Short mmCIF file of C-alpha atoms in Angstrom, two decimals:
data_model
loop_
_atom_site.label_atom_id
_atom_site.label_comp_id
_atom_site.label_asym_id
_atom_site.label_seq_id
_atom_site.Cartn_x
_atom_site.Cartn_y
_atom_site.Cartn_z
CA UNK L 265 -11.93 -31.20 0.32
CA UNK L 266 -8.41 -31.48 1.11
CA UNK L 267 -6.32 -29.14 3.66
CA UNK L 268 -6.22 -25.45 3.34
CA UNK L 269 -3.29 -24.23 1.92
CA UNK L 270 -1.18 -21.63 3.06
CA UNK L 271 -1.29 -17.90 2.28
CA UNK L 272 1.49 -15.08 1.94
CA UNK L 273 -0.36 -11.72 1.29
CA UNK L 274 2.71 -9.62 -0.01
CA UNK L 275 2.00 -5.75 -0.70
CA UNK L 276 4.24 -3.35 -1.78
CA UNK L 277 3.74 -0.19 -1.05
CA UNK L 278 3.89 2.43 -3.37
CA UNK L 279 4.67 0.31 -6.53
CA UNK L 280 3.31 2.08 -9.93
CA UNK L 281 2.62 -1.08 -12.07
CA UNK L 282 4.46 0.44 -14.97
CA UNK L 283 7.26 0.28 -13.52
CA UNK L 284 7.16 -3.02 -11.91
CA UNK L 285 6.42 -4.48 -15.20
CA UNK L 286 8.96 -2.79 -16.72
CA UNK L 287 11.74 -3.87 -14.02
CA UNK L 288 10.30 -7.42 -14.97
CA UNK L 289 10.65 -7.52 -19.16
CA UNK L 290 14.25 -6.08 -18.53
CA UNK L 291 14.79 -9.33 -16.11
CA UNK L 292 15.97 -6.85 -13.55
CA UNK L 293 13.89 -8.49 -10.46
CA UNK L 294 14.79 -12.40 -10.95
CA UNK L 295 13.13 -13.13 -7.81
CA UNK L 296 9.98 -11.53 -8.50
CA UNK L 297 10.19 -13.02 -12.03
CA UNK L 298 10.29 -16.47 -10.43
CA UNK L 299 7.74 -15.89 -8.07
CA UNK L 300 5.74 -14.93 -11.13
CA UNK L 301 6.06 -17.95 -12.71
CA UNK L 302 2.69 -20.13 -12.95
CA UNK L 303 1.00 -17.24 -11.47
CA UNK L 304 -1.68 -15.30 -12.87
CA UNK L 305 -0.63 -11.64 -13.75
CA UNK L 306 -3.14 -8.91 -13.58
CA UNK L 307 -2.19 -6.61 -15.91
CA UNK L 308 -4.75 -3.81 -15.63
CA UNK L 309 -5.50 -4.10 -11.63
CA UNK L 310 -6.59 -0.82 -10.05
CA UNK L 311 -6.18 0.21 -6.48
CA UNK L 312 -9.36 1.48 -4.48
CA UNK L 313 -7.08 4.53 -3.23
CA UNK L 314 -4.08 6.14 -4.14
CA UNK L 315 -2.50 6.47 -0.47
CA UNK L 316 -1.95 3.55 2.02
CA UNK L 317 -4.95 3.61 4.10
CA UNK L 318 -8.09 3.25 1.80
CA UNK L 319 -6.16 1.26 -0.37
CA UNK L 320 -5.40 -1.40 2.58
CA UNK L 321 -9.05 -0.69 4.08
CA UNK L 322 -10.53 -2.19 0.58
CA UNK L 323 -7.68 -5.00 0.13
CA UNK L 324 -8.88 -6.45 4.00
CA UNK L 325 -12.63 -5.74 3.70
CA UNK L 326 -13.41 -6.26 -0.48
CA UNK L 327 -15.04 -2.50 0.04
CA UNK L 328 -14.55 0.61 -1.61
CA UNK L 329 -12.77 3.33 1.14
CA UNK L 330 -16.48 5.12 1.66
CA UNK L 331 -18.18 1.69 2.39
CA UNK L 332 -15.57 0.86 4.88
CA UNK L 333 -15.06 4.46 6.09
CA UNK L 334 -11.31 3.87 6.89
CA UNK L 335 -8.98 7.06 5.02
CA UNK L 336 -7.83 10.06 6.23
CA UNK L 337 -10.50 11.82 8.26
CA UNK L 338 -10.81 8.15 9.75
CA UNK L 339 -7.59 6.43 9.89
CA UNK L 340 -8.75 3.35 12.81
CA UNK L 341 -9.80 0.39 10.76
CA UNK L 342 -13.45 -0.74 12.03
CA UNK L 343 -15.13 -1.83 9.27
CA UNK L 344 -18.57 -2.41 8.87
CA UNK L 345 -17.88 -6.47 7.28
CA UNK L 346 -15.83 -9.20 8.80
CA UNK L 347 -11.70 -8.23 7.50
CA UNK L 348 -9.87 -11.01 5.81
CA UNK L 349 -7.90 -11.99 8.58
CA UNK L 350 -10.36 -12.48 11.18
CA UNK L 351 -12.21 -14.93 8.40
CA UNK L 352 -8.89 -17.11 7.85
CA UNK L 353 -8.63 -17.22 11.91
CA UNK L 354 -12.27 -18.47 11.93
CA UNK L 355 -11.40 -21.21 9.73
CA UNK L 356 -8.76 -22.18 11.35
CA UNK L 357 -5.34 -20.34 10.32
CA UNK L 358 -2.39 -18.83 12.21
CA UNK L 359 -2.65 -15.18 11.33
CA UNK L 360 0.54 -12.98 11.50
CA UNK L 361 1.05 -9.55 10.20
CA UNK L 362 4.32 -7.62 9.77
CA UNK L 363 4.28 -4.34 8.87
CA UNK L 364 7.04 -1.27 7.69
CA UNK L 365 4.17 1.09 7.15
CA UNK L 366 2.97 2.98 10.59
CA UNK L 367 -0.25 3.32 8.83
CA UNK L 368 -1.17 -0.21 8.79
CA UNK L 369 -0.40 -1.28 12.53
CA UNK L 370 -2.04 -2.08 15.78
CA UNK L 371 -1.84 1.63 16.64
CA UNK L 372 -4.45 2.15 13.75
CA UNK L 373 -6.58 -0.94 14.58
CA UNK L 374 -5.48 -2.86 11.55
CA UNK L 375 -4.16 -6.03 13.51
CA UNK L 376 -8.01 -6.82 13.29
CA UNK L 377 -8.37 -10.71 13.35
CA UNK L 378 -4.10 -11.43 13.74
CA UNK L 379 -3.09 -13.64 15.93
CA UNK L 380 0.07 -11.57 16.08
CA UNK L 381 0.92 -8.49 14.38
CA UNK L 382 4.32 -6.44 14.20
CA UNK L 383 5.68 -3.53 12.72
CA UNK L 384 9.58 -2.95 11.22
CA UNK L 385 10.22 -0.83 14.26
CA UNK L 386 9.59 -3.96 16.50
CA UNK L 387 12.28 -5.48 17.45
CA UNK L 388 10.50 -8.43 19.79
CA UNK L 389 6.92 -9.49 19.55
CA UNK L 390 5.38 -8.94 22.42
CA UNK L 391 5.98 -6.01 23.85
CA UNK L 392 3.98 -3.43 25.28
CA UNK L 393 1.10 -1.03 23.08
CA UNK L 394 2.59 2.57 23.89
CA UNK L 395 0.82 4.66 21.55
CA UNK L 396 -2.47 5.31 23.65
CA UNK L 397 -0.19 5.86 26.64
CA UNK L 398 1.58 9.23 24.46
CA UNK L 399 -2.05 10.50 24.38
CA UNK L 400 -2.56 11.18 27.92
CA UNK L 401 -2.41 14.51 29.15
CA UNK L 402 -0.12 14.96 31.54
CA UNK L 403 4.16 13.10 32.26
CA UNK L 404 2.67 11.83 35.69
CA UNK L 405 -0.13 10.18 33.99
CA UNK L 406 2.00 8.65 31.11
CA UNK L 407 4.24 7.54 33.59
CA UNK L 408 2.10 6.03 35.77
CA UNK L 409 0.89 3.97 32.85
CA UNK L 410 3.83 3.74 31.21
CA UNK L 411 5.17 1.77 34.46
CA UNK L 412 1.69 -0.12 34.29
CA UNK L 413 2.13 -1.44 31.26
CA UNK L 414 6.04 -2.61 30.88
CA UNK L 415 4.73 -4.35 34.41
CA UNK L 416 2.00 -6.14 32.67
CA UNK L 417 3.78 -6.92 29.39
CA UNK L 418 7.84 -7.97 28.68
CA UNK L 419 9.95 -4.73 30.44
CA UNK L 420 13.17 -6.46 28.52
CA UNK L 421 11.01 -6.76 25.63
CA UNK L 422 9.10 -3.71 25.57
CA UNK L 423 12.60 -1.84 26.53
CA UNK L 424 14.23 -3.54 23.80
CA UNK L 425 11.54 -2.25 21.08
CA UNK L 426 11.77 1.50 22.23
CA UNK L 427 15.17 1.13 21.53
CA UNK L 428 15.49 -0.29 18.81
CA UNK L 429 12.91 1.63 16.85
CA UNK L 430 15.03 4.98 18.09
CA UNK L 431 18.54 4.11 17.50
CA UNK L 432 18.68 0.96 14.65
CA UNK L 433 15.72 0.42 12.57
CA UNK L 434 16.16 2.70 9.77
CA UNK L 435 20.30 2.36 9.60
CA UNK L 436 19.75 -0.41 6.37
CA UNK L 437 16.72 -0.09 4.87
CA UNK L 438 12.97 0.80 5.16
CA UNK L 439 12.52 -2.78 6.95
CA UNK L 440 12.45 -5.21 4.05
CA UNK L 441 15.40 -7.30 5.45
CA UNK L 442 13.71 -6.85 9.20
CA UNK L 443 10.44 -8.11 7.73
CA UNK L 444 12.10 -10.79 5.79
CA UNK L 445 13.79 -11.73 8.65
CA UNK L 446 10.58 -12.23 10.54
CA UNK L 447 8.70 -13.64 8.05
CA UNK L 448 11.39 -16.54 8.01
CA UNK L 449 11.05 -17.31 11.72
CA UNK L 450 7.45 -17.74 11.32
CA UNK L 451 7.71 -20.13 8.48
CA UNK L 452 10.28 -22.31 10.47
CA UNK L 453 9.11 -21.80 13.64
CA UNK L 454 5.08 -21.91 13.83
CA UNK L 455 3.02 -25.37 14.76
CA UNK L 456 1.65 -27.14 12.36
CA UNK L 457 -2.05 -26.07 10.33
CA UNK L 458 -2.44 -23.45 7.50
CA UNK L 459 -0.68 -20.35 8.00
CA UNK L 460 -1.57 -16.50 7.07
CA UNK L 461 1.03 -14.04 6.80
CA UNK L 462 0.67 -10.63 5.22
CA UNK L 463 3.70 -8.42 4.43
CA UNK L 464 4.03 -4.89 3.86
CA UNK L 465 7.53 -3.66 2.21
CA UNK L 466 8.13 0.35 2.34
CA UNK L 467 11.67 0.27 0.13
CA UNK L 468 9.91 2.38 -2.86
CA UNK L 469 8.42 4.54 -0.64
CA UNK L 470 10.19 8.21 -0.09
CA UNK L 471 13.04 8.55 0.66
CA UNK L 472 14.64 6.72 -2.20
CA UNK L 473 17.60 5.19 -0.68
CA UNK L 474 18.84 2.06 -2.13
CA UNK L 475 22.25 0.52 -1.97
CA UNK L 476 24.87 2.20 -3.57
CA UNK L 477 25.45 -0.40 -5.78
CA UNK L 478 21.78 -0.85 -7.40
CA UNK L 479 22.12 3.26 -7.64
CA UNK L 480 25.09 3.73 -9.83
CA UNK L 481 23.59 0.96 -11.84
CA UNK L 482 20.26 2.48 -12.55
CA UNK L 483 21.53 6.59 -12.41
CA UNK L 484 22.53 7.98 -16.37
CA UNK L 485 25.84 7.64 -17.19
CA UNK L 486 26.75 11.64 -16.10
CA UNK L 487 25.14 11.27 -12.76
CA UNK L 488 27.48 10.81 -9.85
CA UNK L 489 25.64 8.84 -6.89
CA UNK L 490 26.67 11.77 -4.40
CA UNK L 491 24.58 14.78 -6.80
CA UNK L 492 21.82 11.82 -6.42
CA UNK L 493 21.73 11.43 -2.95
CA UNK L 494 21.52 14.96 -3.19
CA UNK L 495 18.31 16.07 -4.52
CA UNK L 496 15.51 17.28 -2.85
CA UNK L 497 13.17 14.40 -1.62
CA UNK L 498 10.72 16.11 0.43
CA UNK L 499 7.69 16.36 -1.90
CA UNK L 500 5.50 18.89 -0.01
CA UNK L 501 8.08 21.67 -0.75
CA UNK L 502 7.97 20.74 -4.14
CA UNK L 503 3.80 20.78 -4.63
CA UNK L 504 3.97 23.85 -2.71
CA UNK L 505 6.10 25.72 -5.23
CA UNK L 506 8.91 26.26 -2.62
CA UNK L 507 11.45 23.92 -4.42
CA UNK L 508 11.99 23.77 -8.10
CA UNK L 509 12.90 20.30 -9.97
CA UNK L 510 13.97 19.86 -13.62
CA UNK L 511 12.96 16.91 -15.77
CA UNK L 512 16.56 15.72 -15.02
CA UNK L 513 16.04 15.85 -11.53
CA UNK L 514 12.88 13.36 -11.73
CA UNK L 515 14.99 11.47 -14.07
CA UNK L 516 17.30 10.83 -11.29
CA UNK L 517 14.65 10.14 -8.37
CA UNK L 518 12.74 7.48 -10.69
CA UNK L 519 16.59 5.76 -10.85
CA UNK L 520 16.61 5.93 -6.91
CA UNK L 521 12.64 4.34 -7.27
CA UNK L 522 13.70 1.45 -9.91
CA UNK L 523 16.95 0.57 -7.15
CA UNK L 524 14.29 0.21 -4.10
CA UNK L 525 12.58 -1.86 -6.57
CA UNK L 526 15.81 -4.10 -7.42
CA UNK L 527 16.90 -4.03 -3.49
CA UNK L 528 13.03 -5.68 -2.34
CA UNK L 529 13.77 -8.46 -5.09
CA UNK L 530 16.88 -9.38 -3.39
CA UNK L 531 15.17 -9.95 -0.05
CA UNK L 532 11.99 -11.95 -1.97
CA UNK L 533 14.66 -13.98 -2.32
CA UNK L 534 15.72 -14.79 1.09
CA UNK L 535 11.69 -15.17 1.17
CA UNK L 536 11.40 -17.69 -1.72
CA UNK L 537 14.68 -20.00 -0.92
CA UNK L 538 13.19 -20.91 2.69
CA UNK L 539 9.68 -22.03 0.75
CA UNK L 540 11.83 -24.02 -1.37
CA UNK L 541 13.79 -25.67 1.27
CA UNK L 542 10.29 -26.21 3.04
CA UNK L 543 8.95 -27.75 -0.14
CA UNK L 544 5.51 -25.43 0.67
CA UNK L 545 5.54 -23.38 -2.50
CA UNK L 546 2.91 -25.81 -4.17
CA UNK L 547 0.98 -25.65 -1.19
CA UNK L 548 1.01 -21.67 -0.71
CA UNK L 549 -0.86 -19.43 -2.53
CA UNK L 550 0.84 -15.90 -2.66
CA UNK L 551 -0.68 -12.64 -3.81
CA UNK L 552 1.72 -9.75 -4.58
CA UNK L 553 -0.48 -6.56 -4.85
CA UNK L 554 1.37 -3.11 -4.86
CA UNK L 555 -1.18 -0.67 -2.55
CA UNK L 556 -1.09 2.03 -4.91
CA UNK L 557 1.14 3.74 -7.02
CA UNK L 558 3.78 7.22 -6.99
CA UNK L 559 4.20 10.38 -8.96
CA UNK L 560 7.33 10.92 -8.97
CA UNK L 561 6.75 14.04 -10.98
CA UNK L 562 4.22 13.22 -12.77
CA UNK L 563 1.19 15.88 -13.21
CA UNK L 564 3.30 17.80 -11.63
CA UNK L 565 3.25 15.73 -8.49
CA UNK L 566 5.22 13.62 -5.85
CA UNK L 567 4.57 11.26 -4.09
CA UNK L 568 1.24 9.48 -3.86
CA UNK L 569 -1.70 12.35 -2.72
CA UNK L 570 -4.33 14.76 -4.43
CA UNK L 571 -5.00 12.89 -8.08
CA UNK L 572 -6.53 9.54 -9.38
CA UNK L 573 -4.14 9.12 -12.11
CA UNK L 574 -2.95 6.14 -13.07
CA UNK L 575 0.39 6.71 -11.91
CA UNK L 576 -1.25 6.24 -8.26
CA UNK L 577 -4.11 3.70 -8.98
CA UNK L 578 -2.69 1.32 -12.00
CA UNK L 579 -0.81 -1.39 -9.40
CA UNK L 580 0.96 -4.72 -9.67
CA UNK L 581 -1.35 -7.69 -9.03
CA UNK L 582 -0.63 -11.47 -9.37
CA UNK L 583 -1.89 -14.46 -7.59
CA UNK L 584 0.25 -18.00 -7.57
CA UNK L 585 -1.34 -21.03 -6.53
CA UNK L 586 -0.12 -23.56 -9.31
CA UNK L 587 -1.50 -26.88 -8.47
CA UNK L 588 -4.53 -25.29 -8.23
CA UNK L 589 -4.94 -22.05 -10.47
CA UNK L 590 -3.82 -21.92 -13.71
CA UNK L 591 -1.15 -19.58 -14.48
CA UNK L 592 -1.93 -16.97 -17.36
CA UNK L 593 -2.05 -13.09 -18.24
CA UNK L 594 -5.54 -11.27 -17.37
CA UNK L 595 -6.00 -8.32 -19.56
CA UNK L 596 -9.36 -7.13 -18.43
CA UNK L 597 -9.89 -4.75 -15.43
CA UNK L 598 -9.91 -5.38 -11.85
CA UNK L 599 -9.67 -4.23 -8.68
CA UNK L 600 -7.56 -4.74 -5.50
CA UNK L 601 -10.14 -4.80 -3.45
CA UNK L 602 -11.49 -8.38 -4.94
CA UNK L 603 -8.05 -9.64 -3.00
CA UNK L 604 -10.50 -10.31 -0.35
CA UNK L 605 -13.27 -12.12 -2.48
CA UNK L 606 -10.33 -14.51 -4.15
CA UNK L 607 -8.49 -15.26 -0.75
CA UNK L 608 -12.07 -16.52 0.86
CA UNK L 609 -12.49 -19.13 -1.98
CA UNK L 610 -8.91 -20.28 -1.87
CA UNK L 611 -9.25 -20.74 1.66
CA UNK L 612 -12.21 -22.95 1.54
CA UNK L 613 -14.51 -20.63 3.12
CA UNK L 614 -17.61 -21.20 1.85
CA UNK L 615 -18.86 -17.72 1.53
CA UNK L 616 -21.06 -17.65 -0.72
CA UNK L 617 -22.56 -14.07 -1.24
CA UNK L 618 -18.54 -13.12 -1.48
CA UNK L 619 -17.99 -12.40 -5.33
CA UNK L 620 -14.73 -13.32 -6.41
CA UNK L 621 -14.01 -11.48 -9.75
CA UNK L 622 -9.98 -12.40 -9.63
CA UNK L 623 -10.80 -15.95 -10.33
CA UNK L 624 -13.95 -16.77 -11.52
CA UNK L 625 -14.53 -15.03 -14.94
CA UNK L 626 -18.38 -14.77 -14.51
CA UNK L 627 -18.32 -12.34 -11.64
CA UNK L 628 -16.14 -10.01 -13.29
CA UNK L 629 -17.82 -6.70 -14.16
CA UNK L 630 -16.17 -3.96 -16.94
CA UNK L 631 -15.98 -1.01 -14.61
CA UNK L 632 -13.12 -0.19 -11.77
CA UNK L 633 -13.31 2.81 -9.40
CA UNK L 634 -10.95 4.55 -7.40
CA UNK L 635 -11.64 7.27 -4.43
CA UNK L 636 -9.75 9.97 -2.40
CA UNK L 637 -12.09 10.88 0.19
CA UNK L 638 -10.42 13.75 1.61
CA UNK L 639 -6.48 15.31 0.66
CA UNK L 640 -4.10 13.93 3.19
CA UNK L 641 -2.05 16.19 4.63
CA UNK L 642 -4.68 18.45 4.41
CA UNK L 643 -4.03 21.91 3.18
CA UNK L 644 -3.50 23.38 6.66
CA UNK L 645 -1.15 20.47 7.53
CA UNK L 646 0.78 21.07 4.28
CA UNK L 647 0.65 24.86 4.83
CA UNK L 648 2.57 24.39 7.96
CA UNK L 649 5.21 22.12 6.44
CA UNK L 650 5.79 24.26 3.52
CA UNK L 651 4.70 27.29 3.92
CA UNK L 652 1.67 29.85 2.36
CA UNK L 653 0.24 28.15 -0.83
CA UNK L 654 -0.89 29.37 -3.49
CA UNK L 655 -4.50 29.61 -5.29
CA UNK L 656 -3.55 26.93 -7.62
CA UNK L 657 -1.93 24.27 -4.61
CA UNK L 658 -5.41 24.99 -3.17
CA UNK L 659 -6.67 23.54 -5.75
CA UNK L 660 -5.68 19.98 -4.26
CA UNK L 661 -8.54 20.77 -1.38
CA UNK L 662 -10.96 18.10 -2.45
CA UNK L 663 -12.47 14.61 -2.62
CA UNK L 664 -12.20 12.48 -5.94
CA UNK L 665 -13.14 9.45 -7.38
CA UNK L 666 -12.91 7.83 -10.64
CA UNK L 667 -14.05 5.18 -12.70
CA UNK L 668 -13.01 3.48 -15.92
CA UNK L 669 -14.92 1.06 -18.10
CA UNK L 670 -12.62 -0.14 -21.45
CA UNK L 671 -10.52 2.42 -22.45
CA UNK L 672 -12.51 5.66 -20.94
CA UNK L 673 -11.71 6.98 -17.74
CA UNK L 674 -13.81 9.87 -15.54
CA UNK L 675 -12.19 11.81 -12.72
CA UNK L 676 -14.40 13.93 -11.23
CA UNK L 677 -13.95 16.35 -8.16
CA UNK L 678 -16.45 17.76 -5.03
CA UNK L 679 -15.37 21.32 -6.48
CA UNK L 680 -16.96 20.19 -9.59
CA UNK L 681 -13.81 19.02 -11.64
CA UNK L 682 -14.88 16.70 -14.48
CA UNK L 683 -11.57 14.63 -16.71
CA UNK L 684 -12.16 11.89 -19.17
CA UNK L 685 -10.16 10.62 -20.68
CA UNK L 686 -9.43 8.14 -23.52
CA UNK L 687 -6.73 6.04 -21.84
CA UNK L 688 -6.04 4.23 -25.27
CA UNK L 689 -4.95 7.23 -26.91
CA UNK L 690 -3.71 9.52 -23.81
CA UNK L 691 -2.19 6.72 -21.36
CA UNK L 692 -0.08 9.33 -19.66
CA UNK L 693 -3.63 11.38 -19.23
CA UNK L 694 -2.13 14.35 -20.50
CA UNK L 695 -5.41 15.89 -22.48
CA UNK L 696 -8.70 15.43 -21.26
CA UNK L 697 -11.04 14.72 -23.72
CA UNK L 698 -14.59 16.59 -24.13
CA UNK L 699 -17.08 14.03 -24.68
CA UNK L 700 -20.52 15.15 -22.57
CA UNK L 701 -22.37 11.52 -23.24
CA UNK L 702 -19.57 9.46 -22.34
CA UNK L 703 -18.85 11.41 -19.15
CA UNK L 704 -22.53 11.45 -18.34
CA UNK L 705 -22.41 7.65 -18.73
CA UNK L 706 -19.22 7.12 -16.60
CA UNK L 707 -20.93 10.00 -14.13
CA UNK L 708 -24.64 7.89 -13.62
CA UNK L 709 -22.39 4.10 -13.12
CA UNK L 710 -20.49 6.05 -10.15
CA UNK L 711 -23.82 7.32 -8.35
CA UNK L 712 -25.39 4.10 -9.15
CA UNK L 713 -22.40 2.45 -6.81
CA UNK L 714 -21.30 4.76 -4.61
CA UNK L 715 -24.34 7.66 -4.48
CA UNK L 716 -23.22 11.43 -5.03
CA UNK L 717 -20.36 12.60 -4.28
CA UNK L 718 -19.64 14.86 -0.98
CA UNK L 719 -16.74 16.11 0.29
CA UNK L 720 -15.00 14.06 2.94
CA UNK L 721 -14.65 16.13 6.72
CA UNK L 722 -11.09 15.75 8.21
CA UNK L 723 -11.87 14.76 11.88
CA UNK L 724 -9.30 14.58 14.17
CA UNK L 725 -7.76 11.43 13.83
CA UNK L 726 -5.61 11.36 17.57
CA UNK L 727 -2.32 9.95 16.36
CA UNK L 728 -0.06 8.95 19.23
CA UNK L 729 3.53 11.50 19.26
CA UNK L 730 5.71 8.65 17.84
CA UNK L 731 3.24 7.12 15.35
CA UNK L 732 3.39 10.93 13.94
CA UNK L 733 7.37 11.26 13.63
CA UNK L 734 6.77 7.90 11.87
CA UNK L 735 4.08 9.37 9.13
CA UNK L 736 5.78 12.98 9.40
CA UNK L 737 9.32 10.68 8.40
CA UNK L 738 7.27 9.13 5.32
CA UNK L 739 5.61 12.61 4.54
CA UNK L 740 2.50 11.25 5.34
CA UNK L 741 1.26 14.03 8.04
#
């Protein structure tokens, strides 16, 4: 058996596959194109969730969100199976995470079996854990720890972060040249032996804000950038009925969405030229997996919360490892979650009762599910961003799931919503169809894997002050 190779776990966050694979037939993201190249491409991959969380949960566990119990009622990652990362770092890797998303960070427990783990609002590594400290009760107590802490762990360092995080690191982007940045050191800088590092970019996330350059050259031709940067952003206001948007306006915003898009490419890039240089890329196996998907008003929706659409489950998915995996186009289902099962055989692991249905053909079933344990924000929390909500926005107060098996799909709701639909002729899942054998069907394969379906029960989750400006920034809380 020769030596392990290396692994770059690349997510994207909030990247709808349709248009990702769009951006890619119009040659639009070169560097993603070439990355692409001898990989295989997953062309009907399916997230586990439709919001960060679950959806990361199932990618470091090979779970479904209500076997690992990590979403929104639940947000600390503590799985009940060994996570990805801890399994490379048992056999031997250097495990590094760098993170834009404040969801998937230390502060949430998801720097499980890293070596070292940062976020975009770090400048150094190594400096001090605040968020517990923000949770104590009273200024002398925070102090007191506060002054404990910078003692134990870099001051300069620690220092440094706080003030970076305040005052620089959203000027330029949502992190993706920060992360590149440190992705880059790593790569030239870390000892010899197989190395894991898993990225997560933010740029398509809300607020659209790419360069002004990438903007004017995705905005119709009557748009001026300025009545762009203009338009409301803030989706909770919009799903609350307190801000109206035209089909134009969404237009617009899914311009914005296709720049972010161009912008990440760019910094891929910087990513790809130093694995070049390195001659490594035949000896690194990278998986690009988008989290989950946006409405960007779709089903009358923004952002990424309260459906199972495919607008928010359909993701990006590819896996390149040429010397070893032949390149090709996959056309039948899978799921993100089987991330986990694939990386364990590439890395030599020798775990045997792990399935892997990305690259072994045998142990790939027909069915993919999707679940939203609980709405996140809740309905309170999004009454008190937006204001009183109507009957209808109330609507939104319930757990989902889904499942899809060829070309039918079943959403069904714990207020007792049943939607199938026949994705083949309704891809946009505009009509549902009424079809009481086939949704019994789909209805019986979901108990048989997950059991009935309950509603989730939003605990409180203790989020440190700053972690929640973070989330509140993204929308998130």
């Amino acid at each position: 058996m020769g030596p392990k190779p290396n692994i770059i776990f690349l997510v994207v966050d909030t990247c709808r596959a349709s248009t990702f694979h769009g951006l890619l037939e119009q040659g639009k993201i070169p560097n993603f194109e070439s990355l692409l190249d001898g990989a295989v491409l997953y062309e009907n991959a399916t997230a586990a969730g439709p919001w960060t969380v679950p959806s990361h949960g199932s990618m470091f566990t090979g779970l479904y969100p209500s076997q690992h119990g990590t979403s929104a009622d639940n947000p600390k990652f503590n799985p009940p199976n060994t996570p990805i990362a801890q399994i490379l770092r048992e056999e031997g890797y250097h495990t590094v995470g760098i993170s834009a998303n404040p969801w998937i960070s230390p502060g949430f427990d998801f720097d499980k079996g890293f070596d070292r783990f940062k976020t975009a609002y770090d400048l150094f590594w190594g400096g001090a854990e605040l968020g517990d400290i923000r949770n104590l009760s009273s200024r002398r107590e925070q102090f007191r720890a506060l002054t404990d802490r910078v003692t134990m762990v870099s001051s300069a360092k620690t220092i440094g972060n706080i003030a970076y995080e305040k005052f620089w690191a959203k000027r330029f982007d949502s992190g993706a040249k920060k992360i590149t940045s440190d992705a880059l050191s790593i790569l030239k800088n870390t000892a010899d032996g197989p190395q894991f590092l898993f990225l997560n970019y933010m740029e398509p996330h809300l607020d659209y804000e790419p360069p002004d350059d990438l903007a004017r050259d995705e905005l119709p031709g009557d748009v001026e950038l300025e009545e762009a940067r203009q338009l409301n952003q803030n989706p909770w206001k919009y799903i609350a009925g307190q801000e109206s948007m035209s089909p134009q306006h969404f237009e617009i915003l899914r311009s914005l969405y296709r720049a972010e898009l161009r912008y990440l490419d760019t910094q891929i890039g910087r990513l790809l030229e130093e694995l070049k240089q390195r001659n490594v890329m035949n000896n690194t196996c990278i998986v690009i997996a988008g989290d989950h998907g946006e409405n960007i008003g779709d089903h009358g929706l923004m952002d990424h919360q309260y459906c199972l659409y495919q607008t928010l489950v359909h993701v990006p998915l590819a896996i390149r490892y040429p010397d070893t995996i032949a390149p090709r186009n996959v056309t039948d289902p899978v799921e993100t979650k089987e991330i986990y099962g694939a990386l364990c055989e590439i890395a030599n692991t020798g775990s045997e009762d792990v399935e892997n249905p990305l690259l072994k053909e045998e142990d790939r079933g027909n069915q993919v599910i999707s679940e939203y344990p609980e709405p996140q924000p809740s309905m309170d929390a999004l009454e008190e961003r937006a204001g009183k909500l109507d009957d209808e926005t109330h609507e939104y107060d319930r757990s989902l799931r889904a499942i899809r098996i060829g070309p039918w799909k079943l959403i069904e709701g714990s207020d007792g919503l049943t939607e199938l639909y026949d994705l083949e002729e309704d891809p946009t899942e505009t009509t549902p169809v009424c079809d009481t054998e086939q949704a019994e069907r789909l209805h019986n394969l979901l108990v048989d894997e997950l059991g009935e379906l309950t509603d989730g029960m939003n605990k409180e989750s203790n989020v440190d002050e700053t972690t929640q400006g973070r989330l509140e920034d993204l929308g998130y809380i």
